[in-house]
Amino acid sequence: MQVHTILEENMISIVSNKSLTKSCWKIAELGCSSEPNSLMSISNILNIINKTSLKLNNGISPVFQIYLNDLFENDFNTIFKLLPDFYQQKKGENVEECFIGATPGNFYGRLFSNNYIDFFHSSYSLHWLSQGLVEEAKLDLFNLPVYHPTIEEVKQVIEAEASFTLQTLNTFKIGCDANLQDDIVDYVEDSKMRGEFIAKYHRAVYEPLLIAGFGENIMDELFSRFAKLIAQLIEIETLEFTNIVLFMTKNP
C-alpha cells in the first residue's frame, strides 16, 4: 500500500506535466519474472496514467506500449498466456489501447535507445541465502553480486551521477513471508510452511547463479536445508526486510 501511494502521487505529477503532449506512453518493467503477479505493477501504472489523462485531455485515452524485461532465461511464455485476460480487464477499466512485448536482456547493459522510455519500474526483495554441500574451494571463489546500500548511499550515488532528480525516497519493512497468506488456501500459521515459502522465492532469484558456481545436482538439497534453517529461525525472531522505494525524474 505504501508503494502504491508513492507511485500514484508521483505518476499523477508526471502525467499532469506531459499529458497534453503525450499520446503514447512507453513503459518498461525491469525484472518482470514470470509469476502470476508479474503484471500487477504494470496494471496499476496504466490505471493511474489513463485516469489522469482522461481528466486532462477531455476524455481521450492514451496508447500504452509496455516492455517486459528480464534475463534471457526467463519464461516469458507464461506471462504471454496471461495477456488475453489482462487486455480484457484493461478494456473494462477504460484503457483502450495497450500493447505488451518482451525485451529480454540484462538491464545493467543497454536495452533501449536514448530517451525512448517514458517510465521505468522495478521492484526487488532482500537477497540472502545460506549455503552447504559444496567444495570449500568453490565456496571461496563464489561471489554473489549483491550489495545493500543505506539511504544516504543511495542519495549520494544519485546526486553524484547527476542524470536524475530524486523526488521521493521512503523505506518500509515487510515480513519475509508476507505474501504467504495470499498464496495458500486455508492458511495456518506453520513455521515449516513459512520456511518452505521463503526458500522457494529465494530459489527463484538465486538458483541460476548457484548452478553456475556449484552445479545443478545440489540445488534440491541445498534449498531443502535452507527451508529448515529458516523454519527454525522463525521460531525465535521476526524475519523481515527493509525496502527502499524511490521515485526519480530524468534531468533535461
PDB file of C-alpha atoms in Angstrom:
ATOM      1  CA  MET A   1       0.000   0.000   0.000  1.00  0.00           C
ATOM      2  CA  GLN A   2       2.839   2.407   0.800  1.00  0.00           C
ATOM      3  CA  VAL A   3       4.473   1.728  -2.562  1.00  0.00           C
ATOM      4  CA  HIS A   4       1.161   2.190  -4.394  1.00  0.00           C
ATOM      5  CA  THR A   5       0.598   5.555  -2.704  1.00  0.00           C
ATOM      6  CA  ILE A   6       4.092   6.772  -3.623  1.00  0.00           C
ATOM      7  CA  LEU A   7       3.653   5.510  -7.180  1.00  0.00           C
ATOM      8  CA  GLU A   8       0.282   7.187  -7.583  1.00  0.00           C
ATOM      9  CA  GLU A   9       1.381  10.559  -6.207  1.00  0.00           C
ATOM     10  CA  ASN A  10       4.447  10.779  -8.420  1.00  0.00           C
ATOM     11  CA  MET A  11       2.813   9.387 -11.549  1.00  0.00           C
ATOM     12  CA  ILE A  12      -0.011  11.933 -11.319  1.00  0.00           C
ATOM     13  CA  SER A  13       2.597  14.703 -11.138  1.00  0.00           C
ATOM     14  CA  ILE A  14       4.421  13.392 -14.219  1.00  0.00           C
ATOM     15  CA  VAL A  15       1.268  12.828 -16.256  1.00  0.00           C
ATOM     16  CA  SER A  16      -0.057  16.270 -15.380  1.00  0.00           C
ATOM     17  CA  ASN A  17       3.098  17.826 -16.847  1.00  0.00           C
ATOM     18  CA  LYS A  18       3.205  15.700 -20.003  1.00  0.00           C
ATOM     19  CA  SER A  19      -0.303  14.523 -20.712  1.00  0.00           C
ATOM     20  CA  LEU A  20      -1.304  17.279 -23.157  1.00  0.00           C
ATOM     21  CA  THR A  21       1.626  16.451 -25.450  1.00  0.00           C
ATOM     22  CA  LYS A  22       1.840  12.703 -24.873  1.00  0.00           C
ATOM     23  CA  SER A  23      -0.313  10.377 -26.959  1.00  0.00           C
ATOM     24  CA  CYS A  24       1.686   7.167 -26.401  1.00  0.00           C
ATOM     25  CA  TRP A  25       3.319   6.168 -23.116  1.00  0.00           C
ATOM     26  CA  LYS A  26       6.274   3.778 -23.330  1.00  0.00           C
ATOM     27  CA  ILE A  27       6.756   1.908 -20.050  1.00  0.00           C
ATOM     28  CA  ALA A  28       9.380  -0.686 -19.091  1.00  0.00           C
ATOM     29  CA  GLU A  29       9.033  -3.218 -16.286  1.00  0.00           C
ATOM     30  CA  LEU A  30      12.540  -4.330 -15.296  1.00  0.00           C
ATOM     31  CA  GLY A  31      12.795  -7.766 -13.698  1.00  0.00           C
ATOM     32  CA  CYS A  32       9.256  -8.861 -14.551  1.00  0.00           C
ATOM     33  CA  SER A  33       9.849 -12.557 -13.693  1.00  0.00           C
ATOM     34  CA  SER A  34       7.090 -14.968 -14.751  1.00  0.00           C
ATOM     35  CA  GLU A  35       4.816 -15.135 -11.722  1.00  0.00           C
ATOM     36  CA  PRO A  36       1.037 -14.553 -11.861  1.00  0.00           C
ATOM     37  CA  ASN A  37       1.540 -11.123 -10.284  1.00  0.00           C
ATOM     38  CA  SER A  38       4.108 -10.046 -12.911  1.00  0.00           C
ATOM     39  CA  LEU A  39       1.566  -7.702 -14.492  1.00  0.00           C
ATOM     40  CA  MET A  40       0.285  -6.211 -11.225  1.00  0.00           C
ATOM     41  CA  SER A  41       2.563  -3.152 -11.170  1.00  0.00           C
ATOM     42  CA  ILE A  42       2.008  -2.507 -14.861  1.00  0.00           C
ATOM     43  CA  SER A  43      -1.744  -2.664 -14.277  1.00  0.00           C
ATOM     44  CA  ASN A  44      -1.532  -0.059 -11.520  1.00  0.00           C
ATOM     45  CA  ILE A  45       0.657   2.238 -13.623  1.00  0.00           C
ATOM     46  CA  LEU A  46      -1.695   2.026 -16.620  1.00  0.00           C
ATOM     47  CA  ASN A  47      -4.720   2.836 -14.487  1.00  0.00           C
ATOM     48  CA  ILE A  48      -3.069   5.870 -12.906  1.00  0.00           C
ATOM     49  CA  ILE A  49      -1.850   7.318 -16.215  1.00  0.00           C
ATOM     50  CA  ASN A  50      -5.122   6.598 -18.001  1.00  0.00           C
ATOM     51  CA  LYS A  51      -7.324   8.056 -15.268  1.00  0.00           C
ATOM     52  CA  THR A  52      -5.258  11.244 -15.070  1.00  0.00           C
ATOM     53  CA  SER A  53      -5.020  11.623 -18.853  1.00  0.00           C
ATOM     54  CA  LEU A  54      -8.769  11.224 -19.299  1.00  0.00           C
ATOM     55  CA  LYS A  55      -9.343  14.120 -16.906  1.00  0.00           C
ATOM     56  CA  LEU A  56      -6.765  16.378 -18.570  1.00  0.00           C
ATOM     57  CA  ASN A  57      -7.446  15.515 -22.223  1.00  0.00           C
ATOM     58  CA  ASN A  58     -11.217  15.738 -22.418  1.00  0.00           C
ATOM     59  CA  GLY A  59     -11.823  12.014 -22.161  1.00  0.00           C
ATOM     60  CA  ILE A  60      -9.140  10.952 -24.656  1.00  0.00           C
ATOM     61  CA  SER A  61      -7.333   7.782 -23.569  1.00  0.00           C
ATOM     62  CA  PRO A  62      -3.607   7.446 -24.379  1.00  0.00           C
ATOM     63  CA  VAL A  63      -1.927   4.481 -26.055  1.00  0.00           C
ATOM     64  CA  PHE A  64       0.391   2.281 -23.981  1.00  0.00           C
ATOM     65  CA  GLN A  65       3.439   0.368 -25.209  1.00  0.00           C
ATOM     66  CA  ILE A  66       4.737  -1.934 -22.460  1.00  0.00           C
ATOM     67  CA  TYR A  67       8.129  -3.655 -22.442  1.00  0.00           C
ATOM     68  CA  LEU A  68       8.590  -6.587 -20.050  1.00  0.00           C
ATOM     69  CA  ASN A  69      12.250  -7.153 -19.240  1.00  0.00           C
ATOM     70  CA  ASP A  70      14.090  -9.972 -17.521  1.00  0.00           C
ATOM     71  CA  LEU A  71      17.052 -12.225 -18.259  1.00  0.00           C
ATOM     72  CA  PHE A  72      17.047 -14.342 -21.414  1.00  0.00           C
ATOM     73  CA  GLU A  73      16.276 -17.458 -19.349  1.00  0.00           C
ATOM     74  CA  ASN A  74      13.010 -16.015 -18.042  1.00  0.00           C
ATOM     75  CA  ASP A  75       9.818 -17.859 -19.004  1.00  0.00           C
ATOM     76  CA  PHE A  76       8.096 -15.057 -20.921  1.00  0.00           C
ATOM     77  CA  ASN A  77       5.602 -17.525 -22.423  1.00  0.00           C
ATOM     78  CA  THR A  78       3.990 -17.913 -19.002  1.00  0.00           C
ATOM     79  CA  ILE A  79       3.319 -14.166 -18.933  1.00  0.00           C
ATOM     80  CA  PHE A  80       2.075 -14.084 -22.523  1.00  0.00           C
ATOM     81  CA  LYS A  81      -0.584 -16.666 -21.641  1.00  0.00           C
ATOM     82  CA  LEU A  82      -1.976 -14.152 -19.137  1.00  0.00           C
ATOM     83  CA  LEU A  83      -2.281 -11.340 -21.681  1.00  0.00           C
ATOM     84  CA  PRO A  84      -5.730 -12.097 -23.182  1.00  0.00           C
ATOM     85  CA  ASP A  85      -7.353 -11.845 -19.754  1.00  0.00           C
ATOM     86  CA  PHE A  86      -5.189  -8.822 -18.917  1.00  0.00           C
ATOM     87  CA  TYR A  87      -6.245  -6.972 -22.087  1.00  0.00           C
ATOM     88  CA  GLN A  88      -9.883  -7.758 -21.380  1.00  0.00           C
ATOM     89  CA  GLN A  89      -9.516  -6.471 -17.828  1.00  0.00           C
ATOM     90  CA  LYS A  90      -7.931  -3.230 -19.029  1.00  0.00           C
ATOM     91  CA  LYS A  91     -10.737  -2.621 -21.534  1.00  0.00           C
ATOM     92  CA  GLY A  92     -13.174  -2.939 -18.664  1.00  0.00           C
ATOM     93  CA  GLU A  93     -11.148  -0.239 -16.880  1.00  0.00           C
ATOM     94  CA  ASN A  94     -11.320   2.099 -19.918  1.00  0.00           C
ATOM     95  CA  VAL A  95      -7.756   1.510 -21.081  1.00  0.00           C
ATOM     96  CA  GLU A  96      -8.414   1.484 -24.819  1.00  0.00           C
ATOM     97  CA  GLU A  97      -5.084   0.589 -26.434  1.00  0.00           C
ATOM     98  CA  CYS A  98      -2.304  -1.399 -24.745  1.00  0.00           C
ATOM     99  CA  PHE A  99       0.469  -3.375 -26.433  1.00  0.00           C
ATOM    100  CA  ILE A 100       2.818  -5.613 -24.443  1.00  0.00           C
ATOM    101  CA  GLY A 101       6.048  -7.206 -25.620  1.00  0.00           C
ATOM    102  CA  ALA A 102       9.171  -8.770 -24.140  1.00  0.00           C
ATOM    103  CA  THR A 103      12.632  -7.221 -24.061  1.00  0.00           C
ATOM    104  CA  PRO A 104      14.942  -9.957 -22.731  1.00  0.00           C
ATOM    105  CA  GLY A 105      18.382  -8.978 -21.503  1.00  0.00           C
ATOM    106  CA  ASN A 106      20.399  -7.727 -18.556  1.00  0.00           C
ATOM    107  CA  PHE A 107      19.347  -4.206 -17.574  1.00  0.00           C
ATOM    108  CA  TYR A 108      22.902  -3.424 -16.469  1.00  0.00           C
ATOM    109  CA  GLY A 109      23.508  -3.059 -20.205  1.00  0.00           C
ATOM    110  CA  ARG A 110      21.567  -1.053 -22.810  1.00  0.00           C
ATOM    111  CA  LEU A 111      18.058  -2.263 -23.612  1.00  0.00           C
ATOM    112  CA  PHE A 112      16.548   0.753 -25.372  1.00  0.00           C
ATOM    113  CA  SER A 113      17.682   3.727 -27.429  1.00  0.00           C
ATOM    114  CA  ASN A 114      18.311   7.077 -25.740  1.00  0.00           C
ATOM    115  CA  ASN A 115      15.262   8.885 -24.332  1.00  0.00           C
ATOM    116  CA  TYR A 116      12.905   6.207 -25.657  1.00  0.00           C
ATOM    117  CA  ILE A 117      11.196   5.039 -22.454  1.00  0.00           C
ATOM    118  CA  ASP A 118       8.941   7.408 -20.506  1.00  0.00           C
ATOM    119  CA  PHE A 119       8.768   5.422 -17.286  1.00  0.00           C
ATOM    120  CA  PHE A 120      10.791   2.579 -15.766  1.00  0.00           C
ATOM    121  CA  HIS A 121       9.529   0.409 -12.934  1.00  0.00           C
ATOM    122  CA  SER A 122      11.452  -2.208 -10.983  1.00  0.00           C
ATOM    123  CA  SER A 123      10.911  -3.899  -7.636  1.00  0.00           C
ATOM    124  CA  TYR A 124      13.087  -6.366  -5.733  1.00  0.00           C
ATOM    125  CA  SER A 125      13.370  -8.308  -2.482  1.00  0.00           C
ATOM    126  CA  LEU A 126      16.088  -8.895   0.059  1.00  0.00           C
ATOM    127  CA  HIS A 127      18.930 -11.051  -1.262  1.00  0.00           C
ATOM    128  CA  TRP A 128      20.447 -13.513   1.163  1.00  0.00           C
ATOM    129  CA  LEU A 129      20.962 -17.238   1.223  1.00  0.00           C
ATOM    130  CA  SER A 130      22.621 -19.943   3.315  1.00  0.00           C
ATOM    131  CA  GLN A 131      24.841 -22.461   1.505  1.00  0.00           C
ATOM    132  CA  GLY A 132      26.114 -26.024   2.033  1.00  0.00           C
ATOM    133  CA  LEU A 133      27.104 -29.274   0.306  1.00  0.00           C
ATOM    134  CA  VAL A 134      29.879 -27.613  -1.711  1.00  0.00           C
ATOM    135  CA  GLU A 135      33.635 -27.869  -2.001  1.00  0.00           C
ATOM    136  CA  GLU A 136      35.424 -25.290   0.121  1.00  0.00           C
ATOM    137  CA  ALA A 137      37.475 -24.093  -2.848  1.00  0.00           C
ATOM    138  CA  LYS A 138      34.334 -23.402  -4.893  1.00  0.00           C
ATOM    139  CA  LEU A 139      32.752 -21.604  -1.969  1.00  0.00           C
ATOM    140  CA  ASP A 140      35.826 -19.379  -1.564  1.00  0.00           C
ATOM    141  CA  LEU A 141      35.734 -18.450  -5.251  1.00  0.00           C
ATOM    142  CA  PHE A 142      31.991 -17.820  -5.376  1.00  0.00           C
ATOM    143  CA  ASN A 143      30.906 -14.186  -5.410  1.00  0.00           C
ATOM    144  CA  LEU A 144      27.288 -13.120  -5.041  1.00  0.00           C
ATOM    145  CA  PRO A 145      26.899  -9.736  -6.793  1.00  0.00           C
ATOM    146  CA  VAL A 146      24.599  -8.206  -4.193  1.00  0.00           C
ATOM    147  CA  TYR A 147      25.060  -5.074  -2.102  1.00  0.00           C
ATOM    148  CA  HIS A 148      22.545  -3.479   0.256  1.00  0.00           C
ATOM    149  CA  PRO A 149      23.058   0.299   0.417  1.00  0.00           C
ATOM    150  CA  THR A 150      21.981   2.686   3.135  1.00  0.00           C
ATOM    151  CA  ILE A 151      19.590   5.538   2.367  1.00  0.00           C
ATOM    152  CA  GLU A 152      22.455   8.030   2.419  1.00  0.00           C
ATOM    153  CA  GLU A 153      24.466   5.927  -0.024  1.00  0.00           C
ATOM    154  CA  VAL A 154      21.514   5.840  -2.396  1.00  0.00           C
ATOM    155  CA  LYS A 155      21.151   9.617  -2.246  1.00  0.00           C
ATOM    156  CA  GLN A 156      24.879  10.150  -2.763  1.00  0.00           C
ATOM    157  CA  VAL A 157      25.007   7.922  -5.843  1.00  0.00           C
ATOM    158  CA  ILE A 158      22.014   9.664  -7.436  1.00  0.00           C
ATOM    159  CA  GLU A 159      23.398  13.135  -6.727  1.00  0.00           C
ATOM    160  CA  ALA A 160      26.904  12.247  -7.912  1.00  0.00           C
ATOM    161  CA  GLU A 161      25.682  10.671 -11.162  1.00  0.00           C
ATOM    162  CA  ALA A 162      23.525  13.781 -11.778  1.00  0.00           C
ATOM    163  CA  SER A 163      21.270  12.364 -14.521  1.00  0.00           C
ATOM    164  CA  PHE A 164      18.215  12.191 -12.269  1.00  0.00           C
ATOM    165  CA  THR A 165      16.482  14.256  -9.605  1.00  0.00           C
ATOM    166  CA  LEU A 166      15.271  12.326  -6.577  1.00  0.00           C
ATOM    167  CA  GLN A 167      11.618  13.157  -5.975  1.00  0.00           C
ATOM    168  CA  THR A 168      10.696  10.655  -3.275  1.00  0.00           C
ATOM    169  CA  LEU A 169      12.615   8.235  -1.055  1.00  0.00           C
ATOM    170  CA  ASN A 170      10.909   6.108   1.571  1.00  0.00           C
ATOM    171  CA  THR A 171      11.623   2.894   3.443  1.00  0.00           C
ATOM    172  CA  PHE A 172       9.299   0.299   4.895  1.00  0.00           C
ATOM    173  CA  LYS A 173       9.690  -3.132   6.441  1.00  0.00           C
ATOM    174  CA  ILE A 174       7.822  -6.243   5.371  1.00  0.00           C
ATOM    175  CA  GLY A 175       7.865  -9.793   6.657  1.00  0.00           C
ATOM    176  CA  CYS A 176       9.830 -12.275   4.567  1.00  0.00           C
ATOM    177  CA  ASP A 177       6.698 -14.413   4.243  1.00  0.00           C
ATOM    178  CA  ALA A 178       4.304 -11.502   3.830  1.00  0.00           C
ATOM    179  CA  ASN A 179       2.535 -12.906   0.770  1.00  0.00           C
ATOM    180  CA  LEU A 180       2.102 -16.444   2.055  1.00  0.00           C
ATOM    181  CA  GLN A 181      -1.486 -15.997   3.223  1.00  0.00           C
ATOM    182  CA  ASP A 182      -2.460 -14.775  -0.254  1.00  0.00           C
ATOM    183  CA  ASP A 183      -0.985 -17.869  -1.933  1.00  0.00           C
ATOM    184  CA  ILE A 184      -2.176 -20.609   0.444  1.00  0.00           C
ATOM    185  CA  VAL A 185      -5.809 -21.650   0.835  1.00  0.00           C
ATOM    186  CA  ASP A 186      -6.831 -22.397   4.440  1.00  0.00           C
ATOM    187  CA  TYR A 187      -3.599 -20.824   5.690  1.00  0.00           C
ATOM    188  CA  VAL A 188      -2.454 -21.962   9.123  1.00  0.00           C
ATOM    189  CA  GLU A 189       0.484 -20.423  10.991  1.00  0.00           C
ATOM    190  CA  ASP A 190       3.164 -23.043  10.473  1.00  0.00           C
ATOM    191  CA  SER A 191       6.925 -22.444  10.650  1.00  0.00           C
ATOM    192  CA  LYS A 192       7.682 -25.325   8.270  1.00  0.00           C
ATOM    193  CA  MET A 193       5.347 -23.940   5.618  1.00  0.00           C
ATOM    194  CA  ARG A 194       6.735 -20.441   6.097  1.00  0.00           C
ATOM    195  CA  GLY A 195      10.300 -21.690   5.764  1.00  0.00           C
ATOM    196  CA  GLU A 196       9.465 -23.520   2.529  1.00  0.00           C
ATOM    197  CA  PHE A 197       7.736 -20.448   1.144  1.00  0.00           C
ATOM    198  CA  ILE A 198      10.723 -18.169   1.847  1.00  0.00           C
ATOM    199  CA  ALA A 199      13.139 -20.741   0.415  1.00  0.00           C
ATOM    200  CA  LYS A 200      11.018 -21.007  -2.741  1.00  0.00           C
ATOM    201  CA  TYR A 201      11.192 -17.352  -3.713  1.00  0.00           C
ATOM    202  CA  HIS A 202      14.893 -17.127  -2.850  1.00  0.00           C
ATOM    203  CA  ARG A 203      15.455 -20.107  -5.110  1.00  0.00           C
ATOM    204  CA  ALA A 204      13.692 -18.291  -7.936  1.00  0.00           C
ATOM    205  CA  VAL A 205      16.187 -15.432  -7.615  1.00  0.00           C
ATOM    206  CA  TYR A 206      19.444 -17.219  -6.864  1.00  0.00           C
ATOM    207  CA  GLU A 207      19.300 -20.639  -8.480  1.00  0.00           C
ATOM    208  CA  PRO A 208      20.866 -19.614 -11.835  1.00  0.00           C
ATOM    209  CA  LEU A 209      23.841 -18.040 -10.040  1.00  0.00           C
ATOM    210  CA  LEU A 210      24.277 -21.010  -7.726  1.00  0.00           C
ATOM    211  CA  ILE A 211      24.069 -23.544 -10.545  1.00  0.00           C
ATOM    212  CA  ALA A 212      26.805 -21.678 -12.405  1.00  0.00           C
ATOM    213  CA  GLY A 213      29.012 -21.821  -9.314  1.00  0.00           C
ATOM    214  CA  PHE A 214      28.250 -25.240  -7.842  1.00  0.00           C
ATOM    215  CA  GLY A 215      26.292 -27.297 -10.360  1.00  0.00           C
ATOM    216  CA  GLU A 216      22.647 -28.320 -10.541  1.00  0.00           C
ATOM    217  CA  ASN A 217      22.778 -31.563  -8.582  1.00  0.00           C
ATOM    218  CA  ILE A 218      22.858 -29.983  -5.123  1.00  0.00           C
ATOM    219  CA  MET A 219      20.023 -27.461  -5.617  1.00  0.00           C
ATOM    220  CA  ASP A 220      17.142 -29.523  -4.189  1.00  0.00           C
ATOM    221  CA  GLU A 221      19.084 -30.489  -1.077  1.00  0.00           C
ATOM    222  CA  LEU A 222      20.517 -27.005  -0.661  1.00  0.00           C
ATOM    223  CA  PHE A 223      17.160 -25.273  -0.610  1.00  0.00           C
ATOM    224  CA  SER A 224      15.613 -28.040   1.477  1.00  0.00           C
ATOM    225  CA  ARG A 225      18.221 -27.365   4.159  1.00  0.00           C
ATOM    226  CA  PHE A 226      17.729 -23.643   3.749  1.00  0.00           C
ATOM    227  CA  ALA A 227      13.967 -24.012   4.307  1.00  0.00           C
ATOM    228  CA  LYS A 228      14.582 -25.986   7.519  1.00  0.00           C
ATOM    229  CA  LEU A 229      17.022 -23.368   8.833  1.00  0.00           C
ATOM    230  CA  ILE A 230      14.534 -20.589   8.122  1.00  0.00           C
ATOM    231  CA  ALA A 231      11.748 -22.548   9.861  1.00  0.00           C
ATOM    232  CA  GLN A 232      13.936 -22.804  12.968  1.00  0.00           C
ATOM    233  CA  LEU A 233      14.861 -19.120  12.858  1.00  0.00           C
ATOM    234  CA  ILE A 234      11.237 -18.019  12.520  1.00  0.00           C
ATOM    235  CA  GLU A 235      10.511 -19.636  15.872  1.00  0.00           C
ATOM    236  CA  ILE A 236      12.852 -17.259  17.725  1.00  0.00           C
ATOM    237  CA  GLU A 237      12.792 -13.996  15.789  1.00  0.00           C
ATOM    238  CA  THR A 238      10.817 -11.935  13.282  1.00  0.00           C
ATOM    239  CA  LEU A 239      12.204 -12.191   9.779  1.00  0.00           C
ATOM    240  CA  GLU A 240      11.676  -9.071   7.734  1.00  0.00           C
ATOM    241  CA  PHE A 241      13.493  -6.979   5.211  1.00  0.00           C
ATOM    242  CA  THR A 242      13.655  -3.261   4.502  1.00  0.00           C
ATOM    243  CA  ASN A 243      12.601  -1.916   1.106  1.00  0.00           C
ATOM    244  CA  ILE A 244      13.897   1.360  -0.234  1.00  0.00           C
ATOM    245  CA  VAL A 245      11.266   2.891  -2.508  1.00  0.00           C
ATOM    246  CA  LEU A 246      12.416   5.782  -4.656  1.00  0.00           C
ATOM    247  CA  PHE A 247      10.999   7.809  -7.489  1.00  0.00           C
ATOM    248  CA  MET A 248      13.261   9.790  -9.838  1.00  0.00           C
ATOM    249  CA  THR A 249      12.775  12.036 -12.863  1.00  0.00           C
ATOM    250  CA  LYS A 250      15.365  12.378 -15.602  1.00  0.00           C
ATOM    251  CA  ASN A 251      17.078  15.756 -15.792  1.00  0.00           C
ATOM    252  CA  PRO A 252      16.914  17.723 -19.087  1.00  0.00           C
TER     253      PRO A 252
END
